[in-house]
Structure formats: structure tokens, C-alpha cells
The first five atom37 places (N, CA, C, CB, O) and aatype in JSON, in Angstrom:
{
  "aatype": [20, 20, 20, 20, 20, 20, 20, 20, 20, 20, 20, 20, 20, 20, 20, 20, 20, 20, 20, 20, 20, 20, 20, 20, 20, 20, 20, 20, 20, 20, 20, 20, 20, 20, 20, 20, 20, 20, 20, 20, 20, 20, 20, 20, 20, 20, 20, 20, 20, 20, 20, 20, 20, 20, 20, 20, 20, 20],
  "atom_mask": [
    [1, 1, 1, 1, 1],
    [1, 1, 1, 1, 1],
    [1, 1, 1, 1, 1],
    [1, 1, 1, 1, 1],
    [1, 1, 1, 1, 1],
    [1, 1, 1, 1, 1],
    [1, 1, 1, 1, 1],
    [1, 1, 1, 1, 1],
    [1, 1, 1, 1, 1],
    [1, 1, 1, 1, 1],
    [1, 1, 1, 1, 1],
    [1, 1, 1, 1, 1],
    [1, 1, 1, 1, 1],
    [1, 1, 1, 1, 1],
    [1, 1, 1, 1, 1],
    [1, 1, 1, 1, 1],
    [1, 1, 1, 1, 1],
    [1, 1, 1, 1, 1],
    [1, 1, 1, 1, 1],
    [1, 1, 1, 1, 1],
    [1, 1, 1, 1, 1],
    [1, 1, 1, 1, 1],
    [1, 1, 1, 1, 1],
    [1, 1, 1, 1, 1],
    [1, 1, 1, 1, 1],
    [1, 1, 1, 1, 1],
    [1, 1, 1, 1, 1],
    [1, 1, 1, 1, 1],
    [1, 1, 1, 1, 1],
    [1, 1, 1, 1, 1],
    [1, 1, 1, 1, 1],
    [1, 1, 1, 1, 1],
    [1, 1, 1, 1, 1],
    [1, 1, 1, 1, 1],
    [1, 1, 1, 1, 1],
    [1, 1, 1, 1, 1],
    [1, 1, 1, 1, 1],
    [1, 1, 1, 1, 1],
    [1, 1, 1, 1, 1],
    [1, 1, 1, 1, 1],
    [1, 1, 1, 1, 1],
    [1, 1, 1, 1, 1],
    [1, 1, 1, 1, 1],
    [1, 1, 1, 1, 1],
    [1, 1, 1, 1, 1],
    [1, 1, 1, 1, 1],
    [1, 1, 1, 1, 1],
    [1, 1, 1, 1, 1],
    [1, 1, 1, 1, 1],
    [1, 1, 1, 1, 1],
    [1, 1, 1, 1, 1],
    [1, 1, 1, 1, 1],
    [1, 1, 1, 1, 1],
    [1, 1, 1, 1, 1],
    [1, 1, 1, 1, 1],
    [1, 1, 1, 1, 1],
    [1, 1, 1, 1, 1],
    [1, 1, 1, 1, 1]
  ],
  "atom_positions": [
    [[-22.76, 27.35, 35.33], [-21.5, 27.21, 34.61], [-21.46, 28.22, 33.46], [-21.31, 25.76, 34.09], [-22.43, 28.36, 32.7]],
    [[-20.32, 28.93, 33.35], [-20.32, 29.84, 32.44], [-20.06, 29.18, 30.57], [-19.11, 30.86, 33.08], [-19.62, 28.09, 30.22]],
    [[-20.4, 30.03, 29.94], [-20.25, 29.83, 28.54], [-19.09, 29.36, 28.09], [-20.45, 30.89, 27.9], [-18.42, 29.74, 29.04]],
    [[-17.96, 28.58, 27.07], [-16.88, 29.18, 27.11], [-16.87, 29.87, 26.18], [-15.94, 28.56, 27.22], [-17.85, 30.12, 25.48]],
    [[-15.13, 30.5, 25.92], [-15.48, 31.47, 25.08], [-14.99, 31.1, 23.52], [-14.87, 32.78, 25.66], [-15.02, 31.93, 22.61]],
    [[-14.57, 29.82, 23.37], [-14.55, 29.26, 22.8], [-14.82, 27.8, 22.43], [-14.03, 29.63, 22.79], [-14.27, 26.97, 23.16]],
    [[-15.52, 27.36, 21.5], [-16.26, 26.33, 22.05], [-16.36, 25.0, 20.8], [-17.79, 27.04, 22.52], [-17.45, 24.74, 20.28]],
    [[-15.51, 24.5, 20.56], [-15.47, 22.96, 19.55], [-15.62, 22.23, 19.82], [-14.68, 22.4, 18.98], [-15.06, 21.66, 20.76]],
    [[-16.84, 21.71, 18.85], [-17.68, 20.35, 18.87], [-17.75, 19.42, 17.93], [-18.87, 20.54, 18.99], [-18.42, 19.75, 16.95]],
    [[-17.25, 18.28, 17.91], [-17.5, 17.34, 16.71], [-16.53, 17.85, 15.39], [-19.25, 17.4, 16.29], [-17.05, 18.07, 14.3]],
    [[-14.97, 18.04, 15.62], [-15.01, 19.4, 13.94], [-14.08, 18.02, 12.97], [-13.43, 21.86, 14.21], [-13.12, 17.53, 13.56]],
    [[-14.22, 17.8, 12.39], [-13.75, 16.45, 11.13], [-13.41, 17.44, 10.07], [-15.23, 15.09, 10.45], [-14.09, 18.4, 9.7]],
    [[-11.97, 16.95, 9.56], [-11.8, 17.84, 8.18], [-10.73, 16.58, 7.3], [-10.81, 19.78, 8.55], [-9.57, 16.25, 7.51]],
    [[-11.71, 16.13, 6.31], [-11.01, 15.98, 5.43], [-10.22, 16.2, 3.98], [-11.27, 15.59, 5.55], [-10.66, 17.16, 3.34]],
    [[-9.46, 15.69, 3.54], [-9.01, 16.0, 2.21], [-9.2, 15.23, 1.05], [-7.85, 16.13, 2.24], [-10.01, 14.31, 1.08]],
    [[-8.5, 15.52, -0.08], [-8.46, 15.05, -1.38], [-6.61, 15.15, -1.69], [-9.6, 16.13, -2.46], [-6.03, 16.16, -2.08]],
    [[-6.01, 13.87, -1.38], [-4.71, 13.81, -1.71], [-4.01, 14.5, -3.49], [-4.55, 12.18, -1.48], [-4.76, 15.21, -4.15]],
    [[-2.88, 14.23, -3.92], [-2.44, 14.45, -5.31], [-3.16, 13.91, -6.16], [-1.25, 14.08, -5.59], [-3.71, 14.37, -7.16]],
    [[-3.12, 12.27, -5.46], [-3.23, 10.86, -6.25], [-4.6, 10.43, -6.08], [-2.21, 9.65, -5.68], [-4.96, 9.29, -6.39]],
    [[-5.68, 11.66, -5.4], [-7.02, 11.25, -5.08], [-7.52, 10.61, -3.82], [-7.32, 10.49, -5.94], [-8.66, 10.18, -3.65]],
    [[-6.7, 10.62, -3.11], [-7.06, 9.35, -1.62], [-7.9, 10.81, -0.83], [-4.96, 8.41, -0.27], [-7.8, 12.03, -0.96]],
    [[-8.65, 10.0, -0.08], [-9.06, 10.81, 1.03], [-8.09, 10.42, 2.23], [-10.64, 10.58, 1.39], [-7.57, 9.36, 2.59]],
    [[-8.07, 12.24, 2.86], [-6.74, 11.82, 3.87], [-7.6, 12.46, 4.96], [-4.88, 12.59, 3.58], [-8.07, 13.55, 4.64]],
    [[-8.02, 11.86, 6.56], [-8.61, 12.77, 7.49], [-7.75, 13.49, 8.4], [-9.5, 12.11, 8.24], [-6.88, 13.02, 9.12]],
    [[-8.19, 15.03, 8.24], [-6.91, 15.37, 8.92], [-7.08, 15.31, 10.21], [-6.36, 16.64, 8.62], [-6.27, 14.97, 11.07]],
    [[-9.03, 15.92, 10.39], [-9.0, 16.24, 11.76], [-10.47, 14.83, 12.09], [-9.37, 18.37, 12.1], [-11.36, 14.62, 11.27]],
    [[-10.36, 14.13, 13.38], [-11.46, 13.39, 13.6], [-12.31, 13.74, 14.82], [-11.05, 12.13, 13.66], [-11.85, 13.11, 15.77]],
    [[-13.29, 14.41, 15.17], [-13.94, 14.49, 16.16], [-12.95, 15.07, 17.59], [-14.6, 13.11, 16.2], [-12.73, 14.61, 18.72]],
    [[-12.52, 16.29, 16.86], [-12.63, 17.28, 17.93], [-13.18, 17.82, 18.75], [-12.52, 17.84, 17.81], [-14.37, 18.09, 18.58]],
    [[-12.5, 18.21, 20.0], [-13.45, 18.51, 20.96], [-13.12, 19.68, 21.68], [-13.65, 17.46, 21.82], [-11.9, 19.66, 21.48]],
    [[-13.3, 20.59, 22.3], [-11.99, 21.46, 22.62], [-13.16, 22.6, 23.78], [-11.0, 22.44, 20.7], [-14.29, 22.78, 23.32]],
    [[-12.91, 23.19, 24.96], [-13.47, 23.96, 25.37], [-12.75, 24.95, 25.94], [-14.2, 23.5, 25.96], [-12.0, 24.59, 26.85]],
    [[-12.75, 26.47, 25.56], [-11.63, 27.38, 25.97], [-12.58, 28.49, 26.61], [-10.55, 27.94, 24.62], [-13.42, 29.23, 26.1]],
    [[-11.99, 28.27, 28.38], [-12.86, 29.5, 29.03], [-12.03, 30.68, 28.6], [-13.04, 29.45, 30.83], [-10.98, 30.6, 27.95]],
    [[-12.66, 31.93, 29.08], [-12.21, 33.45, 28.97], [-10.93, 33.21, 29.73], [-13.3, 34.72, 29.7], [-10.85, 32.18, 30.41]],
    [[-10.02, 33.97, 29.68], [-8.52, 34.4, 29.88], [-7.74, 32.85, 30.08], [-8.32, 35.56, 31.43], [-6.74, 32.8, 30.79]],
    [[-8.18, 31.83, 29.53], [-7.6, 30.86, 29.75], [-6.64, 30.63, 28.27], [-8.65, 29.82, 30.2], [-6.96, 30.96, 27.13]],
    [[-5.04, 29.77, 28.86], [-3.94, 29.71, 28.03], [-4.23, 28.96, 27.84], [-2.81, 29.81, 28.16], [-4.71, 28.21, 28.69]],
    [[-4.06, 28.48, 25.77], [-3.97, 27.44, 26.23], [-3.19, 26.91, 24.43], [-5.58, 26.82, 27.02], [-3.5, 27.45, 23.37]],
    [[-2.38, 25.99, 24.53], [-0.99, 25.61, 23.29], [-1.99, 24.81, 22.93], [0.84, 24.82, 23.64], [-2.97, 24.46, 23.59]],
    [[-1.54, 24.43, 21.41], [-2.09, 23.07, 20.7], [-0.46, 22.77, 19.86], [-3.83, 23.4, 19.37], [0.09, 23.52, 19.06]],
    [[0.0, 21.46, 20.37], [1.48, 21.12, 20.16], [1.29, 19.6, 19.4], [2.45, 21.06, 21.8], [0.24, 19.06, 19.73]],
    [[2.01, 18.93, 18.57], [1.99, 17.97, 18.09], [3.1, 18.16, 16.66], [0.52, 17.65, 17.96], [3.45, 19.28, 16.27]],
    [[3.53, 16.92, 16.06], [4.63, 16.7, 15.38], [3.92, 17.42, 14.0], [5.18, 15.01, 15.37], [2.75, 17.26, 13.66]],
    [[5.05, 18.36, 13.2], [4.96, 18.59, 11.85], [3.92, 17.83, 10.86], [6.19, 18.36, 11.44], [4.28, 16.73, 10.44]],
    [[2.6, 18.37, 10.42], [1.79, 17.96, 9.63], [0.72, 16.92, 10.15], [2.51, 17.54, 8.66], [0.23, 15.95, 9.56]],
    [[0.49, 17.41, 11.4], [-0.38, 16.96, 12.39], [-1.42, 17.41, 11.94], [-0.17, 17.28, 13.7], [-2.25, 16.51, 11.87]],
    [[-1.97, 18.78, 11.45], [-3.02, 19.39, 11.59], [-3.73, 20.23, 12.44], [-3.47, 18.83, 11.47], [-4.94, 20.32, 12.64]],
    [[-2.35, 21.13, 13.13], [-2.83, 21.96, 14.06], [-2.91, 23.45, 13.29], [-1.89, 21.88, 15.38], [-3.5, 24.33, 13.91]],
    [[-2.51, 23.69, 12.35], [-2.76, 24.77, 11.93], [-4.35, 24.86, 11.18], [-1.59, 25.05, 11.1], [-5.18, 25.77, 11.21]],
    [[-4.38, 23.79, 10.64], [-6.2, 23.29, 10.0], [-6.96, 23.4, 10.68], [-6.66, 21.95, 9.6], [-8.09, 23.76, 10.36]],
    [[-6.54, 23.08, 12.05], [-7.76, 23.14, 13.19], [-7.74, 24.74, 13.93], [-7.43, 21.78, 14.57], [-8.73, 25.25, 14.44]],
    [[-6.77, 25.2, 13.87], [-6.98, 27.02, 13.84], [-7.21, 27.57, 13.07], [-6.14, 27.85, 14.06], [-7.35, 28.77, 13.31]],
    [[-7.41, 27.15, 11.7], [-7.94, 27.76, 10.44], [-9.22, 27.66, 10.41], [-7.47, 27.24, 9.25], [-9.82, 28.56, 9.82]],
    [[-10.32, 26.11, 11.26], [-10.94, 26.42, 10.96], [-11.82, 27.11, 12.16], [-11.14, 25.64, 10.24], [-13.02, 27.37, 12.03]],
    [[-11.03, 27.38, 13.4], [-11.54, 28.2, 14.93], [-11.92, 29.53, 13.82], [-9.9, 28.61, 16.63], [-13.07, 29.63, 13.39]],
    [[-10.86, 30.5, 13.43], [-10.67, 31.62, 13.07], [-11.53, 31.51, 11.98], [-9.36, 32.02, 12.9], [-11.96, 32.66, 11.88]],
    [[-12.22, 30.63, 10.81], [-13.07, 30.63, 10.29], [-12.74, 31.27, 8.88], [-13.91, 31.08, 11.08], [-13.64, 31.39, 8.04]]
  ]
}
């Protein structure tokens, strides 16, 4: 089986609200992206899909 070429394991990201709360954005991600494969990450406004490509791209 080949490598992929992208590869998320376990990724948790939380925060620190205005008012101090911890907010989780992301919980135990999982994600496996072979070579030339498409592929969307879709979900409602303030989901946390841009956090979770912020933290692919690093």
C-alpha cells in the first residue's frame, strides 16, 4: 500500500474564548489524502475548516 501524500492523525485544536472558556474546535481528526486525489472539506460557517487547513499547511 502506498504512502499517502497527505496524512492526519489524531489533530485536536483548541481555544481560549473572549470570556476565557475553552472552545474545541477540532476533535480527533483523521484524514488520508492519496497523490492526485480530490478532495473538498465542506461544513456550515465557523465549523473549523479553515483551522484544520491552517494547520495541514503548517
Amino acid at each position: 500500500m502506498e504512502m499517502p501524500a497527505i496524512s492526519i492523525k489524531n489533530i485536536n485544536k483548541t481555544y481560549i474564548d473572549q470570556d476565557g472558556n475553552e472552545v474545541q474546535a477540532l476533535h480527533d481528526i483523521n484524514l488520508d489524502v492519496a497523490e492526485g486525489e480530490f478532495v473538498c472539506i465542506v461544513g456550515p460557517s465557523g465549523c473549523s475548516k479553515s483551522t484544520l487547513l491552517e494547520i495541514v499547511a503548517g
